[in-house]
Structures are given as structure tokens and as C-alpha cells.
Short mmCIF file of C-alpha atoms in Angstrom, two decimals:
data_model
loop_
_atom_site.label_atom_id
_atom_site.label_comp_id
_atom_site.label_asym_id
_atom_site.label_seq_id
_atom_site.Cartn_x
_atom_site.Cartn_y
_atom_site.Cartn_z
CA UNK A 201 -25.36 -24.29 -41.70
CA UNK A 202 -23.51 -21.94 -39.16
CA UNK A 203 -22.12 -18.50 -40.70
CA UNK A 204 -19.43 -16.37 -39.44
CA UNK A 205 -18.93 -13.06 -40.98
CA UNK A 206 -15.44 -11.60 -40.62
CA UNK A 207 -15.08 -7.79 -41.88
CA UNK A 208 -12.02 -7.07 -43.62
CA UNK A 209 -11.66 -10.34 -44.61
CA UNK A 210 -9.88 -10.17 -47.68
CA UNK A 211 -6.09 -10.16 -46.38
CA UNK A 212 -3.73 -10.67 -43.52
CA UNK A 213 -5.27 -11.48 -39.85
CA UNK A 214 -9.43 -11.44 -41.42
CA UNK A 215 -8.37 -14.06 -44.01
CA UNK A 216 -6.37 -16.01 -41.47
CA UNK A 217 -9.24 -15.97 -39.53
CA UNK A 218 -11.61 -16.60 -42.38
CA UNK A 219 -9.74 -20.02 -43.35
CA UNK A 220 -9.43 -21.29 -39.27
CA UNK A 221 -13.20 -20.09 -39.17
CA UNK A 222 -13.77 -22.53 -42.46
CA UNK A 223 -12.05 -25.20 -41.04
CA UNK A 224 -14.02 -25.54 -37.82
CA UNK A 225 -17.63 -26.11 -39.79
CA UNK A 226 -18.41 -21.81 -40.87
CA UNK A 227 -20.01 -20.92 -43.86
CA UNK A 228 -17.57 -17.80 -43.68
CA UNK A 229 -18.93 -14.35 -45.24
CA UNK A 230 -15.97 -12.61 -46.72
CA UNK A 231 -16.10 -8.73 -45.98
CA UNK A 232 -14.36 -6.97 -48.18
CA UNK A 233 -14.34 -2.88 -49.68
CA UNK A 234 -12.95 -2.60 -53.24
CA UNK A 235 -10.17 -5.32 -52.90
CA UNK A 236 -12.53 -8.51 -55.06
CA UNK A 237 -9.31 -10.38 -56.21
CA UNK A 238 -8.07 -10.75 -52.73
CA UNK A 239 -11.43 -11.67 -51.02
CA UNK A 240 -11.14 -14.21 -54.22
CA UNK A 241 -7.94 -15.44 -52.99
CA UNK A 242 -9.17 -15.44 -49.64
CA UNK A 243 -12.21 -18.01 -50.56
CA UNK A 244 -9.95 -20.53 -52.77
CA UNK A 245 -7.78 -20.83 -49.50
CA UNK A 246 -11.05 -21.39 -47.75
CA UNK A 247 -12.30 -23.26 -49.96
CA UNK A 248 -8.42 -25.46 -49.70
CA UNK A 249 -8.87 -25.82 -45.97
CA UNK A 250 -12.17 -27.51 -46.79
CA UNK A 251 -14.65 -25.32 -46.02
CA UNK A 252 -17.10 -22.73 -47.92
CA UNK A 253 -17.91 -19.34 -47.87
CA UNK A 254 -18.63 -16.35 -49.70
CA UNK A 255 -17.76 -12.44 -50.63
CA UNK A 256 -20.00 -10.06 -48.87
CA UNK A 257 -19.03 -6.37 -50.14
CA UNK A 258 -19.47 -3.06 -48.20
CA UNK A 259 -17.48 0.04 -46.17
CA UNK A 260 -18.32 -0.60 -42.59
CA UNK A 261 -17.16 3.15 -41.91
CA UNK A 262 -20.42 3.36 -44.45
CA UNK A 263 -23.70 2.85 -42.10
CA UNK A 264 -26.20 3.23 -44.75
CA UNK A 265 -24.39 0.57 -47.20
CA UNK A 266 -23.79 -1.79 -44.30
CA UNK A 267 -27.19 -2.07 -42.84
CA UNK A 268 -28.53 -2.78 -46.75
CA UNK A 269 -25.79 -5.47 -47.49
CA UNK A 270 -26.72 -7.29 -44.06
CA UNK A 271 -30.31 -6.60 -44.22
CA UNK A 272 -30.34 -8.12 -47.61
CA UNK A 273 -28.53 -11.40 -46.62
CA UNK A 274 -30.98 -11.59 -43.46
CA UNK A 275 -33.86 -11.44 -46.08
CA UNK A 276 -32.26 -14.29 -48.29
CA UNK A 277 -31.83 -16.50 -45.21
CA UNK A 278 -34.92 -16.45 -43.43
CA UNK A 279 -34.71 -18.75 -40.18
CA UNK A 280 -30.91 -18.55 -40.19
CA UNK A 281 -28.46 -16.08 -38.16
CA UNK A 282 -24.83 -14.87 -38.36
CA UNK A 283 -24.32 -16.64 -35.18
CA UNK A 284 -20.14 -15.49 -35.33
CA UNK A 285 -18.95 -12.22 -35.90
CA UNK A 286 -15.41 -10.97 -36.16
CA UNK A 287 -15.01 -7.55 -36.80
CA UNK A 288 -11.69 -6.93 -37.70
CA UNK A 289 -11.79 -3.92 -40.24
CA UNK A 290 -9.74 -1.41 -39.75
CA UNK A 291 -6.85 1.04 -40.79
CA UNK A 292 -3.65 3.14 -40.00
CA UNK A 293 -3.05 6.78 -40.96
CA UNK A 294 0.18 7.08 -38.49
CA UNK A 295 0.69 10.64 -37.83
CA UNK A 296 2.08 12.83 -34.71
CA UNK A 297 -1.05 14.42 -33.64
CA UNK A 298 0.88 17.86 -33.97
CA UNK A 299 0.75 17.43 -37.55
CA UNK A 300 -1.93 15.28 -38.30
CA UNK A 301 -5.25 16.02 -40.22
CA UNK A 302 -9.19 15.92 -39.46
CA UNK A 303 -9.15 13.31 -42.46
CA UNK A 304 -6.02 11.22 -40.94
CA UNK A 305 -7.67 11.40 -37.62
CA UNK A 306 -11.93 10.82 -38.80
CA UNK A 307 -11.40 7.74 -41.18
CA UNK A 308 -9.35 5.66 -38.94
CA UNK A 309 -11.80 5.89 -35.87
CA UNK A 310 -14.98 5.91 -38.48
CA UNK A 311 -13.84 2.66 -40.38
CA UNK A 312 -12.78 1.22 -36.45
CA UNK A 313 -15.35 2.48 -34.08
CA UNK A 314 -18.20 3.32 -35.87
CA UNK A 315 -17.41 -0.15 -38.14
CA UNK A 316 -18.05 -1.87 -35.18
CA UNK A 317 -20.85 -0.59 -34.27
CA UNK A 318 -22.71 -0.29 -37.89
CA UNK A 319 -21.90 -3.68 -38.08
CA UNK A 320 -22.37 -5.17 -34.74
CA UNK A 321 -26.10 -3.72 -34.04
CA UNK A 322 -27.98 -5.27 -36.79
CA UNK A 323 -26.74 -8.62 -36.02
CA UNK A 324 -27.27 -8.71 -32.10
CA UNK A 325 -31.21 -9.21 -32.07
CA UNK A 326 -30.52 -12.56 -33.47
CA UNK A 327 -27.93 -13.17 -31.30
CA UNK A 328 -29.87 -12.31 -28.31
CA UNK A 329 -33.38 -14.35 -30.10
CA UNK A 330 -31.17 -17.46 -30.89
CA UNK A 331 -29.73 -17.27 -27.32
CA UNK A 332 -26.07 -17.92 -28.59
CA UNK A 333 -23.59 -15.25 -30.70
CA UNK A 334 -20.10 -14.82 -30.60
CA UNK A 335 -18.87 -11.29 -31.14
CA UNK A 336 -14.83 -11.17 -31.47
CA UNK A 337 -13.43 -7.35 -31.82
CA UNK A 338 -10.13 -6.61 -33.32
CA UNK A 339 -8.39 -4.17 -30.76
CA UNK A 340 -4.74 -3.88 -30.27
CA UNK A 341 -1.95 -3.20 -28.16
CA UNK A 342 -1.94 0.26 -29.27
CA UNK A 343 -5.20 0.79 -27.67
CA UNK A 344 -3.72 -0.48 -24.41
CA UNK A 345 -0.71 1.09 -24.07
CA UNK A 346 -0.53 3.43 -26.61
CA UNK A 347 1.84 4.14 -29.12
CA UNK A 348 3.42 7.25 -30.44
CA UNK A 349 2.11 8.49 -33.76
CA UNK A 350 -0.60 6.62 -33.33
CA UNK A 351 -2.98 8.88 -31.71
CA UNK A 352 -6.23 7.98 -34.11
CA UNK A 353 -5.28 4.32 -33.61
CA UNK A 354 -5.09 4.19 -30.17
CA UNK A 355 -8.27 6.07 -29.41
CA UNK A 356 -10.01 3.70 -31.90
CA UNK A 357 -8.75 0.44 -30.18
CA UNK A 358 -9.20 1.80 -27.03
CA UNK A 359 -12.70 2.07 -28.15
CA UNK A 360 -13.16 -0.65 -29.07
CA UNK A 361 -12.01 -2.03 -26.00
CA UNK A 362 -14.59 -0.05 -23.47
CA UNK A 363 -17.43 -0.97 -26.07
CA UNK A 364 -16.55 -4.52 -25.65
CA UNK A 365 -16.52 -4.57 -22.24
CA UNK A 366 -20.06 -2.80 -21.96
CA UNK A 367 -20.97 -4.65 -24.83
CA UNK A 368 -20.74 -7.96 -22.76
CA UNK A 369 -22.33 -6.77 -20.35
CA UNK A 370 -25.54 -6.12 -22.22
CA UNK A 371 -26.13 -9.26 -23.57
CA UNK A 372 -24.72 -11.72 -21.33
CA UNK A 373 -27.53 -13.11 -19.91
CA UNK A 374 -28.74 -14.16 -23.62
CA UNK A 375 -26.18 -16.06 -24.30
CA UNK A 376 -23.48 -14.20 -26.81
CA UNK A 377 -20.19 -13.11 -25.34
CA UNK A 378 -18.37 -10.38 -26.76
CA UNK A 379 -14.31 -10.26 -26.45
CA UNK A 380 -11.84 -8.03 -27.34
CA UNK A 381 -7.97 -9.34 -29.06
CA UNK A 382 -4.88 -7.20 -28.55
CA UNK A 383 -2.50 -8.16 -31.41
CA UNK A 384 0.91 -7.11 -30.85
CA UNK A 385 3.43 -6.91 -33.82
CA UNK A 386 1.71 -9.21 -36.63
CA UNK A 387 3.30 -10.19 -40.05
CA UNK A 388 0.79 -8.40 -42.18
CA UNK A 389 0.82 -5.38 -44.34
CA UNK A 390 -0.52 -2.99 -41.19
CA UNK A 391 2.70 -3.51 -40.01
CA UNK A 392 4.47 -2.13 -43.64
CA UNK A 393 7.08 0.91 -43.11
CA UNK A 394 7.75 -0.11 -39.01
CA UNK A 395 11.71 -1.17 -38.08
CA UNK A 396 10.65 -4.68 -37.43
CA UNK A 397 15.02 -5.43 -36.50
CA UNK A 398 14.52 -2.53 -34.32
CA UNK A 399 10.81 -3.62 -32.86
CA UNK A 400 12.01 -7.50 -32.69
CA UNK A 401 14.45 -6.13 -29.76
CA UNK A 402 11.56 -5.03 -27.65
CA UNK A 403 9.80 -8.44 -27.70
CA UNK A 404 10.46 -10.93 -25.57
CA UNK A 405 9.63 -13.82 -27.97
CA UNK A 406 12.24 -11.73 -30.60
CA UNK A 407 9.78 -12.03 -33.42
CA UNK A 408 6.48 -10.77 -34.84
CA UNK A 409 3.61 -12.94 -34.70
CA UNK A 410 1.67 -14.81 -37.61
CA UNK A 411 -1.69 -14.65 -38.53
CA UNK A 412 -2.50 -17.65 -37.68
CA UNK A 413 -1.35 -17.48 -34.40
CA UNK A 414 -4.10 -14.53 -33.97
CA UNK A 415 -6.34 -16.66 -36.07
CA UNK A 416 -6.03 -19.70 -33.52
CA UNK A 417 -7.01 -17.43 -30.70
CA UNK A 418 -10.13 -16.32 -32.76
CA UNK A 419 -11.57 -19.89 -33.32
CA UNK A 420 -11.34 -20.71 -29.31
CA UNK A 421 -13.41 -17.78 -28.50
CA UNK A 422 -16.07 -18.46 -30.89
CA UNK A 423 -16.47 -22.08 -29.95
CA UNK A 424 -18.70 -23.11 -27.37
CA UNK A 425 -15.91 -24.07 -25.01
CA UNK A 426 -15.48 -20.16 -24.22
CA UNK A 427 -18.71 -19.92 -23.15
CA UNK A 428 -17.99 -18.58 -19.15
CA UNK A 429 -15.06 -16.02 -21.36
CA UNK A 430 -17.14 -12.58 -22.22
CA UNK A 431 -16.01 -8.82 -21.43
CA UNK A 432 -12.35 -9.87 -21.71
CA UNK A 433 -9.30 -8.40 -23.97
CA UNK A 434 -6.85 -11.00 -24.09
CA UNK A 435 -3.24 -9.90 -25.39
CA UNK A 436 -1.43 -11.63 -28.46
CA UNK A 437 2.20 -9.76 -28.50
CA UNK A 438 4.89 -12.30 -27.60
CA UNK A 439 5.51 -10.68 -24.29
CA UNK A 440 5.69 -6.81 -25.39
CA UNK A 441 2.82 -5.87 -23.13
CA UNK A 442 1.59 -7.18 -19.88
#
């Protein structure tokens, strides 16, 4: 059986992602914080698209809590390996950084940045001993460009995008290829209390993208057919960013 864990899993591009993941042969591992009804929902459309899968609860901004929820899956599959993982947790607390607070600015790059990296580190020895892993990080345009009032939210995409590319670089030569995706505008509830009229006028394809669309890109990169693709951030905006 080949498992793909996807954190924040339980809604809008993770359970996208979770379903295509499903679809193309993953025993997907639902991450998911407090939210159980919606990782439910997010299995019984797995379980629609014909696949399987299962809820796998902990805070990745939590290191301590992670390390014990993956440790203890490791330990009840002995000879197998999270062989995909899609870390895609992560938050806005939009503020002007004139006004905003240590708390506004300290979850969003804890649950982001550190996330990644609480998550990512316990699963790469596998990776590396299995000589094959797909690592897929969740960055976004806001982390390329930047964005106003999103100060926290850029630095922790931006992040995410240097770690990726070092990332790749590390463990390359074993096999697992690490990539970063740069969502634009996508119809999910990150993108609740934006002007999306107002935004659609600044994208060239005059509409927000779907999760799906984000999902699609997802399922490439983790098949072996994206093998020679590693250290790359490849945008998904409609033409807002080039």
C-alpha cells in the first residue's frame, strides 16, 4: 500500500488534494487539528472517488505532538513509509505590520514554517532509505511577490520557498524531490473577507481558481513522471504573477 499524508487535510485545497491523492492508488492520512467532522467529510469524499484513507490528528505548529502522532504510525507500520507528503497547513492573521501583534505575527509562521519542518524531518530518513519520497510544500504567491497586510504570510511562504529549494538539494541524490506550489486566488475559505469582483480584475484568466485545479498540479508532482522536477516553485494564479 502507498500512503500520502496531506496536513491540513480536512477542507479546501488539503481535501482536494486528499481525494486526487485517493484516486491515483494513496492510502491518504488525513491531517487535521480540532476540525473531526470535516476530516470526516473529507474521507467519505475519498472514500466516493474510490480510494481509502484515514484521520491522523495533531498541530503541526506543535513539535512535540507531531513527532508522537508520526512516530506512532511508523511503529504500527513497520516495513512501510509515507512515501508522499503534502504539507499544506497553514493560516492567515492579515494585519498591517504597523498594527499587528507578536501573536498575529508567531502563529502564522509557527503553524507554516516550523509545520513544515516538524513535519517534514521525521519522515525524510525513509524517504532517503527507500530511495524515493515526494515532498510537495504549500507556498503562495504572497511569498513571491508579496502582498500588503500580509507581512506574517509572506515571510512564511517565502520560507517555505528557500527551505524547499535547499531542501532539494539535500536529498536529491536519494531519490525524493521536494517542490514548492504558488497558489494564486483559490475558492476556499483562506480567501473569506478579500474583494474577489475587485481581485477578479487583476487576473488575467478573470476568475479565482478551484481546488482541484491546485489539486491536479499536486498529483503530477508526486507521480513518478516528475522525477527530473525537484527545487522548483511552480505558480498556480491564472496569470496574476509571472
Amino acid at each position: 500500500m502507498k500512503y500520502a499524508l496531506v496536513t491540513g487535510g480536512s477542507r479546501g485545497i488539503g481535501r482536494a488534494v486528499c481525494v486526487k491523492l485517493a484516486a491515483q492508488g494513496y492510502h491518504v492520512l488525513v491531517n487535521y487539528v480540532s476540525n473531526e467532522t470535516e476530516a470526516d467529510n473529507t474521507l467519505a469524499l475519498v472514500a466516493k472517488a474510490g480510494g481509502t484513507g484515514e484521520k491522523m490528528r495533531f498541530d503541526v505548529g506543535n513539535a512535540e505532538e507531531t513527532l508522537v502522532a508520526i512516530e506512532a504510525w511508523q511503529e504500527a507500520h513497520q516495513g512501510e513509509y509515507i512515501e508522499v507528503l503534502v504539507n499544506n497547513a497553514g493560516i492567515r492573521k492579515d494585519n498591517l505590520m504597523l498594527w499587528m501583534e507578536p501573536e498575529e505575527w508567531g502563529r502564522v509562521l509557527n503553524i507554516t514554517l516550523n509545520g513544515f519542518y516538524n513535519v517534514t524531518r521525521p519522515l525524510l530518513k525513509p524517504m532517503c532509505v527507500k530511495k524515493f519520497g515526494r515532498i510537495i510544500n504549500m507556498a503562495s504567491v504572497s511569498g513571491i511577490m508579496g502582498m500588503p497586510g500580509q507581512c506574517n504570510y509572506s515571510a512564511a511562504k517565502g520560507g517555505i520557498i528557500s527551505a524547499t529549494k535547499a531542501l532539494a538539494k539535500e536529498v536529491g541524490a536519494k531519490g525524493v524531490t521536494v517542490n514548492a506550489i504558488a497558489p494564486g486566488f483559490i475558492q476556499t475559505d483562506m480567501v473569506e473577507g478579500l474583494d474577489e469582483a475587485e481581485l477578479k480584475k487583476q487576473i488575467p484568466a478573470k476568475r479565482f481558481g478551484k481546488p482541484e485545479e491546485v489539486a491536479a498540479l499536486v498529483a503530477f508532482l508526486a507521480s513518478k513522471d516528475a522525477a527530473y522536477i525537484t527545487g522548483d516553485v511552480i505558480s498556480i494564479n491564472g496569470g496574476l504573477y509571472t
